[in-house]
Amino acid sequence: MDSKGRNQSDMEGIDPNLRQGFVLNDIVVLPDDGEVIVHGERRHLPPKAFEILLYLCSNPEQLLSSQRLLAFGWGKLNRKRRNLSHVISEIRHALDDHKESPVFIQTITRKGYRLIATVAPLDEEALNRKRAALKAPLSTTHSADSAHTPQWHLNIALLKNSNLFRVSVAFSIMTWLIIQIIAIIFPIFNVPDWGIKIVVLVLVVGFPILLIYTWFQDIKVKKDLFKADRNHPKKKVFYKQLAFDFFFIGALSILGGFLSLHLIDSIYNEKPKVAALKTSLPIQDNLIAVIPFVFDEQSQLPHYFESTFQGEVISALSKQSAFNLMSQRAVNEIPQNSKLSTYAEKLGVRYLVDGAITENAGEFSIILHITDIKTYLQVWSSVVKGDVGNILLVQKQIYRELFNALSLIAQSSELDSQDLISTDDFKAYDSYIQGKSELFKAPTQATLAQAEFHFMKALAFDGEFTLASAGLCQTYLNQYQINKKLATFESAQQICNALTQVSNLKEEGLVALGNLERLSGRYSQSIAFFDEALTLNPKNIEAIIGAADSQTQLGHNDKAVDLFANAIQLEPGYWKNYQRFGNYYFNNGQYKKAKDKYLKVTLLKPDYANGYSSLGGAYFLDDELEKATMAWQTALSLAPNALTYSNLGTALFFRYEFTDAAQSYRKAIKLSPNDPVLWANLADAEKFSGDTTQALQSYQQAYKLAREQFVVNPNDHVMQAMFARYQSELGECEPALQKITSTQLQDSPDPYLFYDMAIAAINCDEKQLAIQYIDNALKLGYSKKLLARDIQFQGVYVNMAMP
């Protein structure tokens, strides 16, 4: 802004009457002289500081934003805020004002400043003070000996207003966060000594270096304040402040170094030893892996074709009988561009199918290779060409080429690939591929709705397209696991049952029906479907896992353990198998074994939030609350999810922080609104926080959702116990007691089932029955310490005879 604009701004922003002088509380302000008179002492203010002071005095008791003050004082909004902070500090310095207990200028954090002192015209007394002060020498600072403001108080005030203090606070918070994170990451990955030493070096050396750098930057900013004669008393104040700052840096550096060394050393000493996973497997001559293909970055092919290409090739090749196929999920756990030897060690495969897709002038070429890992030689290669409008024909040609190549390698008769894509309608196939692309994403209501739309569209183009029916079957199955709606269950049952009549999709249909029967509580029937699928393919992982879950529900624990172990043996590098095995141990109260499996999950899949959430749950129930909280914090830092918010709510509930627990449960419900357990947890927190009306409404919602799930699976014993518990909370004790005393619930291995039954018995004044159920829960592995902290068992647990 030029001088004309600057002068005009002055006229508009400052009260002209103030130019003649005025009184600010008991301080005389003389703008024409550039001075203020404080306790009979003349003090000088730089021109810029005087402008800002006059602007504040022209608008007393008004909040002036930082942007407004910057615009007035410098004519630019993009000037750094520290310029304004610097000028405000100059004014405070001259007026003996302090940010912590202001008398003249109040700071409104992140908003601006307000003048809170009284502005009055010069009177006779003020003029006398002016005359007396004119006879005294000019001072550019207040007296260091003044009793009004002790020097140490001024030092602290100046320090707190500096960048040095802000950087110290920020770095301290960051250091705390780093320690929390490495407390989880370092033990899981078994970090060696040198890794810990690097962290200590960064924290111990980096902190003081950062503080000293910030200190020098502050000195550069402040030096304009002290352009006085070398022997002037103000120099002493400046040097005293520097000494105070340097002492602060030293003390904070020593403290930070000590805490860093102590905490990192504690982490190292307490670091659990994670058993090394066996990653080197013997090569199986009949095992093939299809690794991700390389696509030209300039390719105009649809993105959904790229995302589904590998999976479709694996699915097609799994229909031939000469070779076994490694699952896509296991293959993709290995980083792309890994060496051939890595695939051999991690997967035990003999052959790798890979390739690249390039495009030129609208025509794309797919280069296919099959490599023998034992000899590191390509045993087969081919090129398939086409254009975007002929993707369906190209895909069929790829399958024919690969099937012929495998028949040559296996030295068997030519394998048939004619029925792999049961449509000749390009639009139907294009819609099918788009649906599969949505299925490959994380299952949410939105992605599954899109998948359903594309599969239905494919069937509209070709009603006999069985691959689209298979995709729709999987979509409905995934949808039901999320929304638990009866209509979705019936749709899945109908479409999946039709797949068993298609020869090349019979195995997929049997697995889907097995999962449906399992979800509906008909575990014996589900095992029958899984067993039939395993007769077609003994290495079908989904059938093995489904059968293991069903055997668990039937109490056939030995069979379940064997099936889970078989799944890990078939896919030792796949994290989800460890997650499922850990869930089995967790649900059976074997929390130490569950921790071992969950630790391996976090090792194999460090970005999987639910892995840390499950690990936190195992720590929590094994009474390691600090480790549990750290695991849950890590989970939330990766991805907010209902399970973790619910777990945190439970931790808060056990600490009697019921209001905060309710808030955490509400966050969980927002992410998973149809889960009756979350609504019941929320009701518990509301009940003990004193909000009984809201608690009753939440119990009613839990009861309603549980009834809907009961229609699909009336044989779910866990749901029966929860259902009885909700009835007891609503005062329906007669049906609740009938449920919990039924013989079918008494032999359950699940400690949580007896936990809910005990609460139902307490609500219905059946204390002896409650004690019996508590005893059962403890025998099955529920934590005694957690039970002792649980407010819901006060008056019952403390009086019972503990084993």
mmCIF file of N, CA, C and O in Angstrom, residues 209-250:
data_model
loop_
_atom_site.group_PDB
_atom_site.id
_atom_site.type_symbol
_atom_site.label_atom_id
_atom_site.label_comp_id
_atom_site.label_asym_id
_atom_site.label_seq_id
_atom_site.Cartn_x
_atom_site.Cartn_y
_atom_site.Cartn_z
ATOM 1 N N ILE A 209 18.351 -29.997 19.173
ATOM 2 C CA ILE A 209 18.719 -29.293 17.935
ATOM 3 C C ILE A 209 17.544 -28.455 17.439
ATOM 4 O O ILE A 209 17.697 -27.296 17.043
ATOM 5 N N LEU A 210 16.350 -29.045 17.470
ATOM 6 C CA LEU A 210 15.156 -28.315 17.032
ATOM 7 C C LEU A 210 14.892 -27.114 17.932
ATOM 8 O O LEU A 210 14.553 -26.022 17.449
ATOM 9 N N LEU A 211 15.061 -27.280 19.244
ATOM 10 C CA LEU A 211 14.820 -26.170 20.166
ATOM 11 C C LEU A 211 15.814 -25.033 19.941
ATOM 12 O O LEU A 211 15.438 -23.851 19.945
ATOM 13 N N ILE A 212 17.077 -25.380 19.765
ATOM 14 C CA ILE A 212 18.098 -24.338 19.550
ATOM 15 C C ILE A 212 17.850 -23.603 18.239
ATOM 16 O O ILE A 212 17.979 -22.371 18.160
ATOM 17 N N TYR A 213 17.469 -24.341 17.195
ATOM 18 C CA TYR A 213 17.160 -23.698 15.913
ATOM 19 C C TYR A 213 16.006 -22.715 16.067
ATOM 20 O O TYR A 213 16.052 -21.577 15.575
ATOM 21 N N THR A 214 14.953 -23.126 16.775
ATOM 22 C CA THR A 214 13.800 -22.248 16.997
ATOM 23 C C THR A 214 14.203 -21.035 17.825
ATOM 24 O O THR A 214 13.735 -19.913 17.597
ATOM 25 N N TRP A 215 15.071 -21.262 18.807
ATOM 26 C CA TRP A 215 15.536 -20.162 19.660
ATOM 27 C C TRP A 215 16.250 -19.100 18.833
ATOM 28 O O TRP A 215 16.009 -17.901 18.975
ATOM 29 N N PHE A 216 17.141 -19.521 17.915
ATOM 30 C CA PHE A 216 17.843 -18.561 17.064
ATOM 31 C C PHE A 216 16.867 -17.797 16.173
ATOM 32 O O PHE A 216 17.048 -16.597 15.923
ATOM 33 N N GLN A 217 15.845 -18.486 15.682
ATOM 34 C CA GLN A 217 14.850 -17.802 14.870
ATOM 35 C C GLN A 217 14.120 -16.738 15.685
ATOM 36 O O GLN A 217 13.829 -15.645 15.185
ATOM 37 N N ASP A 218 13.815 -17.048 16.958
ATOM 38 C CA ASP A 218 13.156 -16.073 17.820
ATOM 39 C C ASP A 218 14.046 -14.868 18.070
ATOM 40 O O ASP A 218 13.582 -13.722 18.136
ATOM 41 N N ILE A 219 15.351 -15.103 18.233
ATOM 42 C CA ILE A 219 16.286 -13.996 18.479
ATOM 43 C C ILE A 219 16.289 -13.032 17.302
ATOM 44 O O ILE A 219 16.290 -11.811 17.463
ATOM 45 N N LYS A 220 16.263 -13.575 16.073
ATOM 46 C CA LYS A 220 16.248 -12.720 14.879
ATOM 47 C C LYS A 220 15.008 -11.831 14.859
ATOM 48 O O LYS A 220 15.062 -10.672 14.446
ATOM 49 N N VAL A 221 13.884 -12.406 15.307
ATOM 50 C CA VAL A 221 12.646 -11.627 15.294
ATOM 51 C C VAL A 221 12.657 -10.545 16.368
ATOM 52 O O VAL A 221 12.189 -9.430 16.172
ATOM 53 N N LYS A 222 13.239 -10.872 17.547
ATOM 54 C CA LYS A 222 13.178 -9.960 18.687
ATOM 55 C C LYS A 222 14.245 -8.852 18.664
ATOM 56 O O LYS A 222 14.137 -7.885 19.395
ATOM 57 N N LYS A 223 15.264 -9.038 17.832
ATOM 58 C CA LYS A 223 16.405 -8.130 17.955
ATOM 59 C C LYS A 223 16.038 -6.671 17.682
ATOM 60 O O LYS A 223 16.682 -5.755 18.219
ATOM 61 N N ASP A 224 14.975 -6.429 16.875
ATOM 62 C CA ASP A 224 14.579 -5.046 16.609
ATOM 63 C C ASP A 224 14.064 -4.355 17.863
ATOM 64 O O ASP A 224 14.027 -3.127 17.940
ATOM 65 N N LEU A 225 13.648 -5.166 18.847
ATOM 66 C CA LEU A 225 13.148 -4.582 20.090
ATOM 67 C C LEU A 225 14.274 -3.944 20.916
ATOM 68 O O LEU A 225 14.043 -3.134 21.809
ATOM 69 N N PHE A 226 15.495 -4.357 20.640
ATOM 70 C CA PHE A 226 16.589 -4.016 21.540
ATOM 71 C C PHE A 226 17.700 -3.214 20.850
ATOM 72 O O PHE A 226 18.871 -3.430 21.078
ATOM 73 N N LYS A 227 17.310 -2.345 19.909
ATOM 74 C CA LYS A 227 18.298 -1.517 19.224
ATOM 75 C C LYS A 227 18.549 -0.249 20.046
ATOM 76 O O LYS A 227 18.297 0.861 19.620
ATOM 77 N N ALA A 228 19.017 -0.441 21.248
ATOM 78 C CA ALA A 228 19.325 0.692 22.129
ATOM 79 C C ALA A 228 20.832 0.776 22.311
ATOM 80 O O ALA A 228 21.580 -0.028 21.770
ATOM 81 N N ASP A 229 21.232 1.770 23.094
ATOM 82 C CA ASP A 229 22.659 1.868 23.365
ATOM 83 C C ASP A 229 23.149 0.610 24.068
ATOM 84 O O ASP A 229 22.423 -0.015 24.835
ATOM 85 N N ARG A 230 24.409 0.283 23.805
ATOM 86 C CA ARG A 230 24.950 -0.978 24.322
ATOM 87 C C ARG A 230 24.859 -1.031 25.847
ATOM 88 O O ARG A 230 24.646 -2.084 26.422
ATOM 89 N N ASN A 231 25.004 0.083 26.518
ATOM 90 C CA ASN A 231 25.007 0.070 27.976
ATOM 91 C C ASN A 231 23.632 0.343 28.581
ATOM 92 O O ASN A 231 23.503 0.526 29.787
ATOM 93 N N HIS A 232 22.624 0.427 27.732
ATOM 94 C CA HIS A 232 21.284 0.749 28.235
ATOM 95 C C HIS A 232 20.753 -0.410 29.081
ATOM 96 O O HIS A 232 21.017 -1.579 28.781
ATOM 97 N N PRO A 233 20.001 -0.118 30.144
ATOM 98 C CA PRO A 233 19.474 -1.193 31.003
ATOM 99 C C PRO A 233 18.646 -2.228 30.240
ATOM 100 O O PRO A 233 18.546 -3.369 30.668
ATOM 101 N N LYS A 234 18.022 -1.828 29.119
ATOM 102 C CA LYS A 234 17.191 -2.784 28.390
ATOM 103 C C LYS A 234 18.003 -3.963 27.874
ATOM 104 O O LYS A 234 17.506 -5.074 27.702
ATOM 105 N N LYS A 235 19.300 -3.719 27.617
ATOM 106 C CA LYS A 235 20.173 -4.804 27.173
ATOM 107 C C LYS A 235 20.239 -5.898 28.236
ATOM 108 O O LYS A 235 20.269 -7.091 27.926
ATOM 109 N N LYS A 236 20.259 -5.502 29.503
ATOM 110 C CA LYS A 236 20.329 -6.482 30.577
ATOM 111 C C LYS A 236 19.090 -7.370 30.581
ATOM 112 O O LYS A 236 19.185 -8.578 30.800
ATOM 113 N N VAL A 237 17.932 -6.759 30.351
ATOM 114 C CA VAL A 237 16.694 -7.544 30.300
ATOM 115 C C VAL A 237 16.764 -8.566 29.167
ATOM 116 O O VAL A 237 16.399 -9.734 29.307
ATOM 117 N N PHE A 238 17.261 -8.099 28.015
ATOM 118 C CA PHE A 238 17.378 -8.978 26.856
ATOM 119 C C PHE A 238 18.279 -10.176 27.152
ATOM 120 O O PHE A 238 17.927 -11.341 26.905
ATOM 121 N N TYR A 239 19.459 -9.911 27.737
ATOM 122 C CA TYR A 239 20.401 -10.993 28.011
ATOM 123 C C TYR A 239 19.889 -11.911 29.118
ATOM 124 O O TYR A 239 20.130 -13.120 29.095
ATOM 125 N N LYS A 240 19.171 -11.351 30.084
ATOM 126 C CA LYS A 240 18.575 -12.203 31.114
ATOM 127 C C LYS A 240 17.540 -13.147 30.510
ATOM 128 O O LYS A 240 17.433 -14.316 30.899
ATOM 129 N N GLN A 241 16.774 -12.619 29.541
ATOM 130 C CA GLN A 241 15.773 -13.469 28.887
ATOM 131 C C GLN A 241 16.451 -14.578 28.082
ATOM 132 O O GLN A 241 15.987 -15.719 28.066
ATOM 133 N N LEU A 242 17.546 -14.250 27.397
ATOM 134 C CA LEU A 242 18.268 -15.276 26.646
ATOM 135 C C LEU A 242 18.779 -16.371 27.571
ATOM 136 O O LEU A 242 18.710 -17.563 27.259
ATOM 137 N N ALA A 243 19.296 -15.960 28.737
ATOM 138 C CA ALA A 243 19.791 -16.948 29.701
ATOM 139 C C ALA A 243 18.647 -17.821 30.216
ATOM 140 O O ALA A 243 18.796 -19.038 30.372
ATOM 141 N N PHE A 244 17.497 -17.186 30.462
ATOM 142 C CA PHE A 244 16.328 -17.938 30.929
ATOM 143 C C PHE A 244 15.887 -18.950 29.872
ATOM 144 O O PHE A 244 15.593 -20.112 30.177
ATOM 145 N N ASP A 245 15.863 -18.499 28.591
ATOM 146 C CA ASP A 245 15.485 -19.397 27.499
ATOM 147 C C ASP A 245 16.451 -20.578 27.391
ATOM 148 O O ASP A 245 16.050 -21.722 27.185
ATOM 149 N N PHE A 246 17.731 -20.282 27.503
ATOM 150 C CA PHE A 246 18.734 -21.334 27.346
ATOM 151 C C PHE A 246 18.635 -22.350 28.486
ATOM 152 O O PHE A 246 18.784 -23.562 28.269
ATOM 153 N N PHE A 247 18.357 -21.868 29.684
ATOM 154 C CA PHE A 247 18.133 -22.790 30.803
ATOM 155 C C PHE A 247 16.923 -23.673 30.541
ATOM 156 O O PHE A 247 16.928 -24.881 30.825
ATOM 157 N N PHE A 248 15.877 -23.094 29.988
ATOM 158 C CA PHE A 248 14.670 -23.857 29.647
ATOM 159 C C PHE A 248 14.994 -24.941 28.628
ATOM 160 O O PHE A 248 14.563 -26.099 28.753
ATOM 161 N N ILE A 249 15.780 -24.593 27.598
ATOM 162 C CA ILE A 249 16.161 -25.575 26.575
ATOM 163 C C ILE A 249 16.941 -26.726 27.197
ATOM 164 O O ILE A 249 16.688 -27.907 26.930
ATOM 165 N N GLY A 250 17.900 -26.402 28.052
ATOM 166 C CA GLY A 250 18.721 -27.444 28.671
ATOM 167 C C GLY A 250 17.907 -28.372 29.548
ATOM 168 O O GLY A 250 18.040 -29.602 29.475
#
